[in-house]
mmCIF file of N, CA and C in Angstrom:
data_model
loop_
_atom_site.group_PDB
_atom_site.id
_atom_site.type_symbol
_atom_site.label_atom_id
_atom_site.label_comp_id
_atom_site.label_asym_id
_atom_site.label_seq_id
_atom_site.Cartn_x
_atom_site.Cartn_y
_atom_site.Cartn_z
ATOM 1 N N MET A 137 -0.993 6.588 10.392
ATOM 2 C CA MET A 137 -2.017 5.714 10.923
ATOM 3 C C MET A 137 -3.309 5.921 10.136
ATOM 4 N N ILE A 138 -3.934 4.847 9.757
ATOM 5 C CA ILE A 138 -5.167 4.912 8.976
ATOM 6 C C ILE A 138 -6.322 5.265 9.909
ATOM 7 N N THR A 139 -7.128 6.265 9.513
ATOM 8 C CA THR A 139 -8.269 6.693 10.326
ATOM 9 C C THR A 139 -9.567 6.203 9.699
ATOM 10 N N HIS A 140 -10.659 6.400 10.434
ATOM 11 C CA HIS A 140 -11.975 5.968 9.951
ATOM 12 C C HIS A 140 -12.443 6.766 8.738
ATOM 13 N N ALA A 141 -11.929 7.971 8.579
ATOM 14 C CA ALA A 141 -12.367 8.836 7.479
ATOM 15 C C ALA A 141 -11.736 8.442 6.147
ATOM 16 N N GLU A 142 -10.712 7.609 6.162
ATOM 17 C CA GLU A 142 -10.018 7.242 4.930
ATOM 18 C C GLU A 142 -10.741 6.112 4.207
ATOM 19 N N GLU A 143 -10.686 6.166 2.885
ATOM 20 C CA GLU A 143 -11.307 5.133 2.059
ATOM 21 C C GLU A 143 -10.418 3.896 2.031
ATOM 22 N N LEU A 144 -10.934 2.772 2.515
ATOM 23 C CA LEU A 144 -10.149 1.538 2.548
ATOM 24 C C LEU A 144 -10.191 0.824 1.210
ATOM 25 N N LEU A 145 -9.050 0.262 0.854
ATOM 26 C CA LEU A 145 -8.900 -0.514 -0.372
ATOM 27 C C LEU A 145 -8.222 -1.830 -0.031
ATOM 28 N N SER A 146 -8.659 -2.907 -0.658
ATOM 29 C CA SER A 146 -7.902 -4.142 -0.513
ATOM 30 C C SER A 146 -6.566 -3.938 -1.234
ATOM 31 N N LEU A 147 -5.603 -4.789 -0.950
ATOM 32 C CA LEU A 147 -4.311 -4.656 -1.620
ATOM 33 C C LEU A 147 -4.455 -4.861 -3.121
ATOM 34 N N ALA A 148 -5.375 -5.725 -3.541
ATOM 35 C CA ALA A 148 -5.608 -5.941 -4.971
ATOM 36 C C ALA A 148 -6.183 -4.679 -5.618
ATOM 37 N N GLU A 149 -7.132 -4.023 -4.939
ATOM 38 C CA GLU A 149 -7.705 -2.785 -5.464
ATOM 39 C C GLU A 149 -6.643 -1.685 -5.526
ATOM 40 N N ALA A 150 -5.799 -1.624 -4.504
ATOM 41 C CA ALA A 150 -4.744 -0.616 -4.472
ATOM 42 C C ALA A 150 -3.748 -0.849 -5.611
ATOM 43 N N ALA A 151 -3.421 -2.111 -5.880
ATOM 44 C CA ALA A 151 -2.477 -2.427 -6.955
ATOM 45 C C ALA A 151 -3.030 -1.993 -8.310
ATOM 46 N N VAL A 152 -4.328 -2.148 -8.505
ATOM 47 C CA VAL A 152 -4.958 -1.750 -9.763
ATOM 48 C C VAL A 152 -4.914 -0.234 -9.932
ATOM 49 N N ARG A 153 -5.052 0.511 -8.847
ATOM 50 C CA ARG A 153 -5.075 1.979 -8.918
ATOM 51 C C ARG A 153 -3.691 2.600 -9.119
ATOM 52 N N LEU A 154 -2.637 1.860 -8.835
ATOM 53 C CA LEU A 154 -1.292 2.421 -8.973
ATOM 54 C C LEU A 154 -0.894 2.500 -10.443
ATOM 55 N N PRO A 155 -0.073 3.481 -10.793
ATOM 56 C CA PRO A 155 0.360 3.598 -12.196
ATOM 57 C C PRO A 155 1.364 2.506 -12.556
ATOM 58 N N ARG A 156 1.557 2.344 -13.829
ATOM 59 C CA ARG A 156 2.533 1.372 -14.318
ATOM 60 C C ARG A 156 3.943 1.841 -14.003
ATOM 61 N N ILE A 157 4.784 0.902 -13.597
ATOM 62 C CA ILE A 157 6.192 1.170 -13.337
ATOM 63 C C ILE A 157 6.979 0.253 -14.261
ATOM 64 N N ASN A 158 7.783 0.836 -15.127
ATOM 65 C CA ASN A 158 8.530 0.064 -16.133
ATOM 66 C C ASN A 158 7.595 -0.802 -16.978
ATOM 67 N N GLY A 159 6.417 -0.268 -17.296
ATOM 68 C CA GLY A 159 5.481 -0.964 -18.169
ATOM 69 C C GLY A 159 4.568 -1.958 -17.487
ATOM 70 N N ARG A 160 4.741 -2.190 -16.177
ATOM 71 C CA ARG A 160 3.908 -3.175 -15.469
ATOM 72 C C ARG A 160 3.355 -2.575 -14.194
ATOM 73 N N LYS A 161 2.161 -3.004 -13.806
ATOM 74 C CA LYS A 161 1.574 -2.571 -12.544
ATOM 75 C C LYS A 161 2.189 -3.387 -11.410
ATOM 76 N N PRO A 162 2.340 -2.796 -10.214
ATOM 77 C CA PRO A 162 2.864 -3.565 -9.084
ATOM 78 C C PRO A 162 1.911 -4.716 -8.728
ATOM 79 N N HIS A 163 2.463 -5.841 -8.365
ATOM 80 C CA HIS A 163 1.679 -7.009 -7.983
ATOM 81 C C HIS A 163 1.171 -6.835 -6.554
ATOM 82 N N THR A 164 0.099 -7.514 -6.226
ATOM 83 C CA THR A 164 -0.464 -7.472 -4.882
ATOM 84 C C THR A 164 0.575 -7.896 -3.848
ATOM 85 N N ALA A 165 1.407 -8.873 -4.191
ATOM 86 C CA ALA A 165 2.453 -9.329 -3.274
ATOM 87 C C ALA A 165 3.469 -8.228 -2.984
ATOM 88 N N THR A 166 3.681 -7.345 -3.949
ATOM 89 C CA THR A 166 4.590 -6.216 -3.737
ATOM 90 C C THR A 166 4.026 -5.282 -2.675
ATOM 91 N N LEU A 167 2.729 -4.999 -2.746
ATOM 92 C CA LEU A 167 2.112 -4.139 -1.727
ATOM 93 C C LEU A 167 2.181 -4.805 -0.349
ATOM 94 N N TRP A 168 1.969 -6.111 -0.295
ATOM 95 C CA TRP A 168 2.069 -6.825 0.976
ATOM 96 C C TRP A 168 3.493 -6.743 1.532
ATOM 97 N N ARG A 169 4.484 -6.864 0.659
ATOM 98 C CA ARG A 169 5.873 -6.742 1.084
ATOM 99 C C ARG A 169 6.150 -5.340 1.603
ATOM 100 N N TRP A 170 5.590 -4.300 0.948
ATOM 101 C CA TRP A 170 5.753 -2.931 1.431
ATOM 102 C C TRP A 170 5.118 -2.761 2.804
ATOM 103 N N CYS A 171 4.021 -3.475 3.069
ATOM 104 C CA CYS A 171 3.370 -3.414 4.390
ATOM 105 C C CYS A 171 4.233 -4.092 5.451
ATOM 106 N N ARG A 172 4.723 -5.271 5.156
ATOM 107 C CA ARG A 172 5.428 -6.079 6.155
ATOM 108 C C ARG A 172 6.887 -5.677 6.342
ATOM 109 N N ARG A 173 7.637 -5.530 5.255
ATOM 110 C CA ARG A 173 9.073 -5.247 5.343
ATOM 111 C C ARG A 173 9.418 -3.800 5.054
ATOM 112 N N GLY A 174 8.573 -3.159 4.247
ATOM 113 C CA GLY A 174 8.838 -1.778 3.878
ATOM 114 C C GLY A 174 9.747 -1.680 2.667
ATOM 115 N N CYS A 175 10.040 -0.459 2.319
ATOM 116 C CA CYS A 175 10.917 -0.155 1.194
ATOM 117 C C CYS A 175 11.780 1.020 1.617
ATOM 118 N N ARG A 176 13.086 0.822 1.607
ATOM 119 C CA ARG A 176 14.028 1.858 2.037
ATOM 120 C C ARG A 176 13.686 2.424 3.418
ATOM 121 N N GLY A 177 13.268 1.550 4.326
ATOM 122 C CA GLY A 177 13.008 1.960 5.703
ATOM 123 C C GLY A 177 11.626 2.529 5.963
ATOM 124 N N THR A 178 10.765 2.554 4.956
ATOM 125 C CA THR A 178 9.414 3.094 5.098
ATOM 126 C C THR A 178 8.410 1.981 4.841
ATOM 127 N N ARG A 179 7.421 1.849 5.722
ATOM 128 C CA ARG A 179 6.393 0.820 5.561
ATOM 129 C C ARG A 179 5.071 1.439 5.136
ATOM 130 N N LEU A 180 4.342 0.700 4.318
ATOM 131 C CA LEU A 180 2.998 1.088 3.910
ATOM 132 C C LEU A 180 2.044 0.749 5.056
ATOM 133 N N GLU A 181 1.237 1.720 5.459
ATOM 134 C CA GLU A 181 0.279 1.499 6.542
ATOM 135 C C GLU A 181 -0.838 0.578 6.051
ATOM 136 N N TYR A 182 -1.312 -0.300 6.938
ATOM 137 C CA TYR A 182 -2.394 -1.215 6.591
ATOM 138 C C TYR A 182 -3.190 -1.564 7.832
ATOM 139 N N VAL A 183 -4.375 -2.084 7.625
ATOM 140 C CA VAL A 183 -5.203 -2.605 8.712
ATOM 141 C C VAL A 183 -5.639 -4.008 8.325
ATOM 142 N N ARG A 184 -5.825 -4.824 9.321
ATOM 143 C CA ARG A 184 -6.314 -6.183 9.105
ATOM 144 C C ARG A 184 -7.784 -6.195 9.508
ATOM 145 N N ILE A 185 -8.634 -6.614 8.581
ATOM 146 C CA ILE A 185 -10.067 -6.718 8.832
ATOM 147 C C ILE A 185 -10.426 -8.186 8.674
ATOM 148 N N GLY A 186 -10.520 -8.873 9.782
ATOM 149 C CA GLY A 186 -10.706 -10.317 9.733
ATOM 150 C C GLY A 186 -9.475 -10.949 9.125
ATOM 151 N N CYS A 187 -9.641 -11.667 8.029
ATOM 152 C CA CYS A 187 -8.492 -12.282 7.361
ATOM 153 C C CYS A 187 -8.051 -11.466 6.149
ATOM 154 N N LYS A 188 -8.621 -10.297 5.951
ATOM 155 C CA LYS A 188 -8.281 -9.444 4.813
ATOM 156 C C LYS A 188 -7.353 -8.316 5.249
ATOM 157 N N ILE A 189 -6.539 -7.843 4.314
ATOM 158 C CA ILE A 189 -5.616 -6.736 4.551
ATOM 159 C C ILE A 189 -6.090 -5.567 3.694
ATOM 160 N N ALA A 190 -6.131 -4.377 4.298
ATOM 161 C CA ALA A 190 -6.565 -3.192 3.562
ATOM 162 C C ALA A 190 -5.616 -2.039 3.846
ATOM 163 N N THR A 191 -5.533 -1.140 2.889
ATOM 164 C CA THR A 191 -4.788 0.096 3.044
ATOM 165 C C THR A 191 -5.707 1.203 2.543
ATOM 166 N N SER A 192 -5.215 2.406 2.426
ATOM 167 C CA SER A 192 -6.045 3.509 1.943
ATOM 168 C C SER A 192 -5.273 4.319 0.914
ATOM 169 N N THR A 193 -6.009 5.098 0.149
ATOM 170 C CA THR A 193 -5.351 5.962 -0.831
ATOM 171 C C THR A 193 -4.474 6.981 -0.126
ATOM 172 N N GLU A 194 -4.923 7.459 1.031
ATOM 173 C CA GLU A 194 -4.131 8.412 1.800
ATOM 174 C C GLU A 194 -2.848 7.771 2.325
ATOM 175 N N ALA A 195 -2.929 6.498 2.742
ATOM 176 C CA ALA A 195 -1.739 5.789 3.212
ATOM 177 C C ALA A 195 -0.747 5.588 2.066
ATOM 178 N N LEU A 196 -1.261 5.310 0.873
ATOM 179 C CA LEU A 196 -0.385 5.191 -0.291
ATOM 180 C C LEU A 196 0.305 6.521 -0.578
ATOM 181 N N ASP A 197 -0.451 7.623 -0.482
ATOM 182 C CA ASP A 197 0.147 8.949 -0.690
ATOM 183 C C ASP A 197 1.249 9.213 0.325
ATOM 184 N N ARG A 198 0.999 8.913 1.610
ATOM 185 C CA ARG A 198 2.005 9.116 2.653
ATOM 186 C C ARG A 198 3.240 8.255 2.409
ATOM 187 N N PHE A 199 3.025 7.010 1.991
ATOM 188 C CA PHE A 199 4.106 6.078 1.719
ATOM 189 C C PHE A 199 5.007 6.595 0.586
ATOM 190 N N PHE A 200 4.396 6.991 -0.533
ATOM 191 C CA PHE A 200 5.197 7.461 -1.671
ATOM 192 C C PHE A 200 5.843 8.807 -1.389
ATOM 193 N N ASN A 201 5.188 9.679 -0.634
ATOM 194 C CA ASN A 201 5.815 10.959 -0.247
ATOM 195 C C ASN A 201 7.016 10.723 0.656
ATOM 196 N N ALA A 202 6.914 9.753 1.576
ATOM 197 C CA ALA A 202 8.045 9.445 2.458
ATOM 198 C C ALA A 202 9.207 8.855 1.660
ATOM 199 N N LEU A 203 8.903 8.026 0.663
ATOM 200 C CA LEU A 203 9.959 7.466 -0.190
ATOM 201 C C LEU A 203 10.634 8.567 -1.005
ATOM 202 N N ALA A 204 9.841 9.511 -1.498
ATOM 203 C CA ALA A 204 10.407 10.607 -2.287
ATOM 204 C C ALA A 204 11.281 11.509 -1.427
ATOM 205 N N ALA A 205 10.920 11.670 -0.164
ATOM 206 C CA ALA A 205 11.694 12.545 0.735
ATOM 207 C C ALA A 205 12.999 11.879 1.178
ATOM 208 N N ALA A 206 13.020 10.536 1.172
ATOM 209 C CA ALA A 206 14.222 9.831 1.653
ATOM 210 C C ALA A 206 15.360 9.888 0.655
#
């Protein structure tokens, strides 16, 4: 769960911060899909602020750690 202490990022900002995978950065739509449907049973945590969607660097860390553990 995202807390107030975490730094919020838009999905576009989060996509820019992620490393390249197979030579390409993940698209913003990929992050949205990870939020809504998940990947291998794990969903990326997000918050809706008005009509915008945001996640945090900590949520990304939790998401990738959960994928690595699965």
